[in-house]
């Protein structure tokens, strides 16, 4: 590249630097940098010259040029000669100081140039900068800034000049009056000092190792004097901070004696600024540097400043750090660094200041002080070693603070103390107790909300920090082991530490394991030496009880059990082996469950079994009695934890049951009764009130007595009797009665507890002992309270009676037991049930009462009939009328209660049925359920059918037939249940089938078949249940039909009439689905069993016809089909003519009659033939001009063909018409297809249009009467009826029917129809084509288009060849090649091209004919965008791979030239088709490409690459394909591989990367193409598509990037620069950006 070209290139880019778009401007700068990378000197000179010549250029653009120069210099400064460096230095210096005003971006850019040059030419830069320092004159701020930046960038180069710099600057410090200048001076002095300190710290690498601090001390002190005594007093905050920042590093360079002298003034001066500045980080940082300097010189005056220093620093550390500013956090760190310096130099003074401040009540003061204490404990451990007692004693008041922030700080201090041996000192135990107290905090008592910077508020809570601290101290600080063990054990039992149990147990387990490893002596606890520790009995009881709620408190159950297991030697020496085996099993059970899945009762039973086994192993009555005593003592601890208290009661009962001392047992039972808190529901057992949301565990005082009664029945009952008679009980009742204003329920609560105790005693005591006590001791004390109205007491009564009844039934002596109170108890239970609200389920009273009745029914004496009926009626009414069962989300307790209550009802009804196992007994039960089975409410029907199915199954399972007797009510029962197979509720449908199934087997049983006999017909009912789940009515009623068939086959003849009459009644069922099911089953019965009802047929048909006239829905119509069919058997033609005269649209009765005509195949064929004749006789439409002239003619459908079309639809919609449709398949298909084509856009007559607008009456059919839609529906119906369901399904899926109806989509609809026919109805096509043969000369253009589209698509399938239709199809299409309609000609070409996919092996045979037609199509008409030409290109793309190469060769070049203009067509379809065809032509020519065509390939390469950025994705995809196909023809493996790698379909394309790779290979293998490719790119510089226009300069740039200097003659560089210069003014920023990028790469052409 010549000098002038380089200058022009740089000049062009520099002219573009003024672009308004920042991205373009940035790219221009990058391009300048690219020039600079290649030609740094020339580029820098051009920039220098440009800035010199454009003196008026605005400073933002001057700054941009300077930044580009800086980027070049940062990597190429070493290539500069001294002259150029001097020129640049002078330019930058001039630019930097051109204006005295502060223009920061401009002056900073110039400064950056000087700093970049200064890394290589420091002497020249410093010389220029020193030249700018005039004695007695203030330097420019930018000069100071540059000097400061150089000090950081090249300290070793600048420091030797510092004396000279300082000598020039110091005299003018006093002259500086402007704050901005002073700030610049401060920044410079700060950087100078930092540079000097770096120089002195690395003298081994310095150019002059003799430099000492003394060289700067005098000058720095002079500067210090001005900064501190004058500038620091400024009112400008920014200046004061700049002074302070400078004083920090400057203090290290001051002479020692001067620093000592200045400290009394310097430190107060710095401290005073804390009150003036909000952001104090820089103050604290500088203060820390000053303190370090003072300590390093051993300052004595520092002691005199300590009080003020500590006070100021302390106030800083007490500042809250909630602010999100990082400077606040950094300030805290700097302040703590200052405290570290002071702690190391004056620890006593520091503690004397800090520790008294822990006694203050101010939150910030206390938190800040604690933070400092923690820091100095960690950072000055050696200095604090002998201060431990003082620090510990000072923590007394902070331990009492309730503020959470203080607590958090205290915990952190204690953690630091633990690591440094503080907790081993006296007073350390208080710290440990404090940590445990914080671990016991409940999560809900964490008051403050998380700050904005807190990621996880729970992780930073006091409790979370305390838990982590306790565990870490226990496990990682070895010196704490002897402090914590066994001390932590004393926190297990107090209630206030309950929340800390999990971390306590985990820590104790770890400590215990450590002790075990150390030896048995170290592990065994000496209780005598540790009086404050809980006893083994207390520990055992506590850990066992808290394990009953294992997932509370972060999983305290597992932690407690692990600790219990580890402590076994300290609890009892015999437990080791058993606990080592049992505890892991309990822990494994917990691992298998979660809090949601754990079965609580089962878990508690496992724990109680663990306790029983433990007591059995110990087998020491004294130990057991002591444990029971301790358990009773712990009862008050669980007043706020009802579930755990209930479990504790069970543990007490279990322990008392294992005790052998009756006195101890009775004593403890008495104490329990006297001290129980009766007002608490949880102590009385399970009282479930879902409406109030209470669901307590089924345990408590009553459970305790029940468990104890297992071993001590007599003592337990005696103790209960004594309590009832005791003064304590009477006083309790009396006292409660005195206070009338208190709730009377409190009296009932005491009674409730005692009643439940009796119930549990009866339930758990040995059965052989309890019968003798039931009526005399237990029920006598229960029954006297039946008159209560208190719901809780009522529930307790029912529960206890239920337990007693169950105990009686489960006894081995129940059969001989005569229960005298049975009737009384049943009546009382029914009273309780009737008293419940009928529409809601609030308490378990119903459930418990019905369970009680279930147990009582089986006990002698038996109930009388009236009592039985009352029980059944009362229980059904109580349950069936409830609202629908609750869903899961409505509450788990409510859902569970409902299901349990329903199961209780089922058990009661089956137990009642068991007492009368006869057909009459069954009938009675069903009669009770019948009103609910017919209920209009679905949930009531579902429940009734479920109960009926249950009873029938039970009856069948327990059927015992001793003699063959008739099941006389079978028909009535089946008629009641079978219509329910179509109920709206799926569950009801399933249960109805089960009922029918059971009834059929009952009939078989009464006929004498054995119980294990399985009837194949009846068994089919079970397989039909799946069909009843489906909501589709068609499937549902088909299943009902199958059910009817099964019934018809197994029903005795004498039951048929009763069944039919019952089903006729069901036709009026308010549930329409059941009514429909009745019609289906009636029809089925008539079909299957009509022979036995010959004399009843007229009556049945008459009923069905009347239903047809009265029916409000269509569900009665199927029942009348057979009768209606008979009406037309003898007068077919007359009936057809008469029906065709019916008014349109057809009403529902007329439609029914048409369908009836198709029942018999021969009749259907006659009807179809007559209708085809009527349809073809008249014209399809008439044209009528509108009243106003100029309107296009309207096409109005004629009535006769329209009526015939509607009639055909109705006839062919009947399944029985199938054979007739098959017989007339070709005629029907062709006539209807032609009917569809000639009715597109045809309107209804005006009178019918008016009816359509008004809407049809309910009696009229709902079919669309629009002519074309009617024809399409009829054609679809014909295909369905002829067995071509696959054709219809395919058209449905592809939307073909909708396309056929519209003018725009009709052609595509015909194509899809042909495709479906070829795929699914191939054998039908020969006759269809024969019928279609004469349609090419049709007078209706629409018919010609439709049939051509149909024929063209057939060639797309191999069916044309398989059925030997190819020649006839080609002849038909050839005959239409010259059709006057362009659409027909286009479809002909499409059909010929379809040969490529339908019969590819035949393409070679017809190759010349096909290519001639296609190439002729390229020149069809005068329209440059002819759709025929487009079709020709699409067709050629499909055919070129299949024709003979010699057939293609003659036209190859012509085709390539003809399609080339379409590459840049404005129409996307033409661009896509032409480019893709170009790719196919290349693919065909692989390895056999003539030079003339290769020239076309090369010529198309650039357009294809650029159109990869085409705004249309289909065009870009075509370009990908074409380029992949072009690759092999270019004879360049690398280029072809790149195309294959980057241009695969579906792969994301990084266009820049791909284009770069492509240009690299192009220029390497085809260097001579550079000029040609660039010329093509120039053409696309003017493209109308922005993306393509942007891609062209990008392509240009990459081509140049990878070119060689020897290719330069191919390029007209001036023309290229001029073109790119124009692009730099393009309205699109992306284009300008790419143009600038390309200009930057033109430097390659050197």
XYZ file of C-alpha atoms in Angstrom, residues 410-801:
392
model
C -22.196 -12.091 71.954
C -22.361 -15.538 70.333
C -19.554 -14.541 67.966
C -17.439 -13.335 70.891
C -18.044 -16.589 72.784
C -17.012 -18.538 69.674
C -13.725 -16.613 69.573
C -13.262 -17.199 73.299
C -13.724 -20.929 72.877
C -10.937 -21.080 70.308
C -8.525 -19.162 72.534
C -9.098 -20.891 75.883
C -11.343 -18.356 77.619
C -14.155 -20.815 78.476
C -11.808 -22.920 80.553
C -11.525 -20.004 82.978
C -13.930 -19.382 85.883
C -17.096 -17.874 84.430
C -16.816 -19.844 81.206
C -19.826 -21.988 82.111
C -22.066 -18.938 81.941
C -20.952 -18.447 78.344
C -21.818 -22.038 77.495
C -25.251 -21.731 79.117
C -25.838 -18.572 77.091
C -25.110 -20.397 73.839
C -27.550 -23.161 74.810
C -30.209 -20.573 75.664
C -29.890 -19.070 72.201
C -30.095 -22.521 70.615
C -33.442 -22.903 72.388
C -34.961 -19.833 70.751
C -37.994 -20.698 68.630
C -37.711 -19.608 64.975
C -40.846 -17.455 65.181
C -39.194 -15.244 67.796
C -36.594 -13.947 65.398
C -37.998 -10.415 65.144
C -36.021 -8.400 62.678
C -36.475 -8.660 58.940
C -33.499 -9.513 56.731
C -31.490 -6.677 55.300
C -31.242 -6.118 51.565
C -27.841 -7.759 51.410
C -28.765 -10.846 53.408
C -29.020 -13.944 51.263
C -30.604 -16.289 53.804
C -32.144 -14.627 56.892
C -32.634 -17.987 58.628
C -28.930 -18.814 58.306
C -27.984 -15.506 60.026
C -30.510 -15.741 62.862
C -29.318 -15.844 66.458
C -30.495 -19.418 66.844
C -28.816 -20.624 63.643
C -25.516 -18.978 64.549
C -25.706 -20.397 68.081
C -26.426 -23.915 66.830
C -23.468 -23.775 64.473
C -21.252 -22.343 67.182
C -22.179 -25.022 69.740
C -21.534 -27.832 67.301
C -18.273 -26.386 66.004
C -16.973 -25.768 69.510
C -17.940 -29.307 70.526
C -16.397 -31.006 67.524
C -13.428 -28.904 66.397
C -12.011 -27.294 69.550
C -10.273 -30.150 71.374
C -9.572 -28.115 74.492
C -13.348 -27.700 75.051
C -14.065 -31.416 75.427
C -13.417 -31.581 79.184
C -15.341 -28.323 79.666
C -18.500 -29.454 77.893
C -18.643 -33.054 79.168
C -20.720 -33.869 81.127
C -21.723 -30.254 81.786
C -24.054 -30.090 78.769
C -26.198 -32.928 80.155
C -27.775 -30.622 82.714
C -29.513 -28.711 79.894
C -31.458 -31.768 78.669
C -34.331 -31.745 81.148
C -35.262 -28.094 81.852
C -38.231 -27.046 79.730
C -36.690 -23.725 78.746
C -33.970 -25.579 76.829
C -36.385 -27.755 74.842
C -35.683 -25.898 71.606
C -31.975 -26.655 71.988
C -32.364 -30.413 72.370
C -31.286 -31.308 68.842
C -27.963 -29.404 68.854
C -27.393 -30.455 72.475
C -27.881 -34.128 71.663
C -25.651 -33.932 68.603
C -22.879 -32.242 70.550
C -23.228 -34.674 73.466
C -23.091 -37.658 71.115
C -19.842 -36.349 69.656
C -18.393 -35.641 73.116
C -19.505 -39.041 74.439
C -17.909 -40.841 71.524
C -14.698 -38.940 72.186
C -14.856 -40.012 75.817
C -15.507 -43.630 74.860
C -12.433 -43.559 72.668
C -10.469 -42.191 75.600
C -11.602 -45.075 77.857
C -14.466 -46.297 80.041
C -13.297 -44.351 83.106
C -13.396 -41.078 81.231
C -16.879 -41.818 79.912
C -18.731 -42.967 83.065
C -20.389 -40.052 84.829
C -19.722 -39.589 88.525
C -23.124 -38.282 89.655
C -21.850 -37.649 93.165
C -19.285 -35.193 91.825
C -21.855 -33.503 89.557
C -24.913 -32.874 91.699
C -26.482 -30.572 89.139
C -26.693 -33.278 86.479
C -30.075 -34.977 85.811
C -30.503 -38.562 86.996
C -30.407 -41.491 84.540
C -34.190 -41.863 85.023
C -34.767 -38.222 84.122
C -32.518 -38.458 81.056
C -34.187 -41.676 79.896
C -37.707 -40.311 80.269
C -36.873 -36.966 78.693
C -35.120 -38.372 75.625
C -37.749 -41.061 75.092
C -40.688 -38.619 75.285
C -39.200 -36.006 72.950
C -38.527 -38.800 70.456
C -42.280 -39.230 70.039
C -42.283 -36.066 67.875
C -39.141 -36.981 65.980
C -39.147 -34.282 63.291
C -39.674 -31.269 65.527
C -36.700 -29.052 66.242
C -34.673 -30.069 63.195
C -35.069 -33.797 63.836
C -34.643 -34.074 67.577
C -36.059 -37.608 67.650
C -33.084 -39.156 65.864
C -30.648 -37.010 67.861
C -32.265 -38.004 71.164
C -32.235 -41.713 70.327
C -28.585 -41.572 69.295
C -27.678 -39.877 72.563
C -29.763 -42.400 74.526
C -27.916 -45.224 72.810
C -24.516 -43.702 73.522
C -25.386 -43.078 77.200
C -26.478 -46.673 77.947
C -23.555 -47.425 80.320
C -24.560 -44.421 82.434
C -28.259 -45.465 82.478
C -28.091 -49.193 83.295
C -25.298 -51.695 82.689
C -27.625 -54.358 81.218
C -28.919 -52.252 78.305
C -25.882 -52.102 76.054
C -26.433 -55.083 73.765
C -30.192 -54.573 73.397
C -30.004 -50.850 72.694
C -27.150 -51.272 70.229
C -29.463 -53.545 68.230
C -32.789 -51.759 68.692
C -31.892 -48.068 68.374
C -30.458 -48.386 64.820
C -33.732 -50.033 63.765
C -35.691 -47.082 65.142
C -33.351 -44.638 63.401
C -33.720 -46.539 60.151
C -37.489 -46.306 60.445
C -37.211 -42.535 60.764
C -34.952 -42.385 57.710
C -37.586 -44.211 55.674
C -40.230 -41.584 56.460
C -40.713 -37.856 56.540
C -42.787 -35.662 58.813
C -45.695 -35.995 56.373
C -45.483 -39.772 55.866
C -44.643 -40.951 59.400
C -47.529 -42.998 60.901
C -47.588 -41.441 64.366
C -49.417 -44.253 66.147
C -47.124 -46.894 64.709
C -44.043 -44.877 65.679
C -45.262 -44.400 69.227
C -46.027 -48.095 69.494
C -42.433 -48.862 68.474
C -41.147 -46.531 71.171
C -43.451 -48.107 73.761
C -42.242 -51.555 72.712
C -38.691 -50.274 73.117
C -39.612 -49.116 76.619
C -41.328 -52.425 77.500
C -38.331 -54.425 76.331
C -35.996 -52.126 78.258
C -38.011 -52.611 81.462
C -38.113 -56.359 80.910
C -34.311 -56.499 80.541
C -33.717 -54.398 83.633
C -36.369 -56.350 85.602
C -35.633 -54.331 88.747
C -38.796 -53.182 90.539
C -36.992 -50.428 92.434
C -35.471 -49.063 89.212
C -38.870 -49.275 87.465
C -40.659 -47.517 90.318
C -38.022 -44.785 90.329
C -38.487 -44.331 86.572
C -42.289 -44.106 86.967
C -41.824 -41.498 89.684
C -39.538 -39.436 87.458
C -41.982 -39.717 84.542
C -44.830 -38.441 86.715
C -42.658 -35.534 87.844
C -42.068 -34.535 84.218
C -45.806 -34.247 83.400
C -46.008 -30.479 84.098
C -43.110 -29.946 81.685
C -45.326 -30.848 78.738
C -48.380 -28.705 79.421
C -47.667 -26.771 76.210
C -46.886 -29.896 74.166
C -50.101 -32.014 74.195
C -48.904 -34.717 71.819
C -45.746 -35.364 73.803
C -47.699 -35.211 77.056
C -50.063 -37.868 75.768
C -47.112 -40.075 74.901
C -45.670 -39.473 78.362
C -48.967 -40.747 79.810
C -48.549 -43.896 77.743
C -45.013 -44.303 79.011
C -46.288 -43.948 82.584
C -48.968 -46.570 81.932
C -46.368 -48.904 80.401
C -43.980 -48.401 83.321
C -46.718 -48.934 85.922
C -47.791 -52.070 84.073
C -44.252 -53.430 84.472
C -44.127 -52.578 88.174
C -44.832 -55.407 90.605
C -45.742 -53.216 93.562
C -49.538 -52.731 93.704
C -49.178 -49.984 96.295
C -46.942 -47.978 93.999
C -49.342 -48.521 91.106
C -52.411 -47.361 93.003
C -50.542 -44.440 94.502
C -49.405 -43.186 91.110
C -52.863 -43.709 89.571
C -54.431 -41.731 92.366
C -51.926 -38.893 91.917
C -52.587 -38.854 88.190
C -56.329 -38.527 88.720
C -55.914 -35.826 91.333
C -53.383 -33.730 89.434
C -54.675 -34.114 85.857
C -55.494 -30.893 83.996
C -59.024 -31.864 82.948
C -59.655 -28.611 81.153
C -57.162 -29.656 78.488
C -58.815 -31.744 75.784
C -55.577 -33.440 74.871
C -55.429 -35.164 78.277
C -58.841 -36.740 77.757
C -57.921 -38.512 74.479
C -58.808 -37.853 70.828
C -61.576 -35.282 70.340
C -61.789 -34.487 66.655
C -63.567 -31.318 65.554
C -62.624 -30.706 61.935
C -64.793 -27.602 61.740
C -62.634 -26.033 64.433
C -59.385 -27.385 63.094
C -58.454 -29.469 66.184
C -57.047 -32.915 65.727
C -55.298 -34.208 68.845
C -53.515 -37.526 69.066
C -55.631 -40.439 70.457
C -53.761 -40.612 73.761
C -53.713 -39.181 77.262
C -54.788 -39.975 80.752
C -57.308 -42.571 79.531
C -54.632 -44.399 77.543
C -52.456 -44.491 80.627
C -55.210 -46.212 82.624
C -55.982 -48.584 79.753
C -52.349 -49.684 79.407
C -52.006 -50.088 83.138
C -55.179 -52.234 83.226
C -53.490 -54.844 81.036
C -51.572 -55.971 84.123
C -53.578 -54.410 86.961
C -57.294 -54.511 85.978
C -58.688 -54.846 89.497
C -56.480 -52.098 90.910
C -57.233 -49.766 88.023
C -61.014 -50.146 88.303
C -60.841 -49.867 92.074
C -58.816 -46.674 91.825
C -61.304 -45.161 89.354
C -64.199 -46.098 91.669
C -62.378 -44.620 94.647
C -61.788 -41.386 92.756
C -65.465 -41.058 91.805
C -66.402 -41.454 95.442
C -63.529 -39.391 96.797
C -63.714 -35.920 98.239
C -61.316 -34.699 95.581
C -63.768 -35.502 92.799
C -66.719 -34.026 94.626
C -64.786 -30.904 95.525
C -63.771 -30.448 91.926
C -67.391 -30.670 90.787
C -68.568 -28.468 93.602
C -66.014 -25.768 93.061
C -66.776 -25.649 89.366
C -70.501 -25.373 90.097
C -69.955 -22.405 92.398
C -68.620 -20.251 89.588
C -71.710 -20.078 87.400
C -70.117 -17.480 85.143
C -67.540 -20.058 84.106
C -68.449 -22.535 81.391
C -70.368 -25.573 82.534
C -68.238 -27.521 80.081
C -65.453 -27.612 82.648
C -67.595 -29.895 84.805
C -68.208 -32.115 81.816
C -64.491 -32.353 81.121
C -63.813 -34.183 84.351
C -66.626 -36.602 83.561
C -65.348 -37.023 80.023
C -61.920 -38.015 81.253
C -63.310 -40.630 83.618
C -65.653 -42.058 80.959
C -62.756 -42.408 78.541
C -60.695 -44.068 81.248
C -63.403 -46.712 81.617
C -63.543 -47.152 77.835
C -59.813 -47.671 77.520
C -59.767 -50.046 80.449
C -62.433 -52.154 78.719
C -60.610 -51.990 75.395
C -57.163 -52.978 76.688
C -57.828 -55.245 79.659
C -57.737 -59.024 79.159
C -60.985 -60.176 77.461
C -61.533 -63.111 79.795
C -61.600 -60.725 82.746
C -63.454 -57.765 81.309
C -66.859 -59.419 80.545
C -67.607 -59.850 84.220
C -66.930 -56.172 84.811
C -68.767 -54.653 81.818
C -72.230 -54.079 83.180
C -71.478 -53.991 86.888
C -68.399 -51.767 87.029
C -67.947 -50.088 83.645
C -71.313 -49.361 81.995
C -72.869 -48.494 85.311
C -70.564 -45.471 85.561
C -70.895 -44.579 81.875
C -74.634 -44.770 81.210
C -75.630 -42.311 83.919
C -74.250 -39.468 81.772
C -76.270 -40.121 78.553
C -78.505 -37.121 79.148
C -75.701 -34.649 78.447
C -75.826 -32.093 75.623
C -72.125 -31.277 75.709
C -70.690 -32.481 72.359
C -67.311 -33.377 73.846
C -68.836 -35.471 76.629
C -71.241 -37.005 74.119
C -68.339 -38.050 71.917
C -66.506 -39.506 74.881
C -69.611 -41.485 75.811
C -69.960 -42.875 72.277
C -66.259 -43.672 72.145
C -66.294 -45.497 75.444
C -69.459 -47.475 74.617
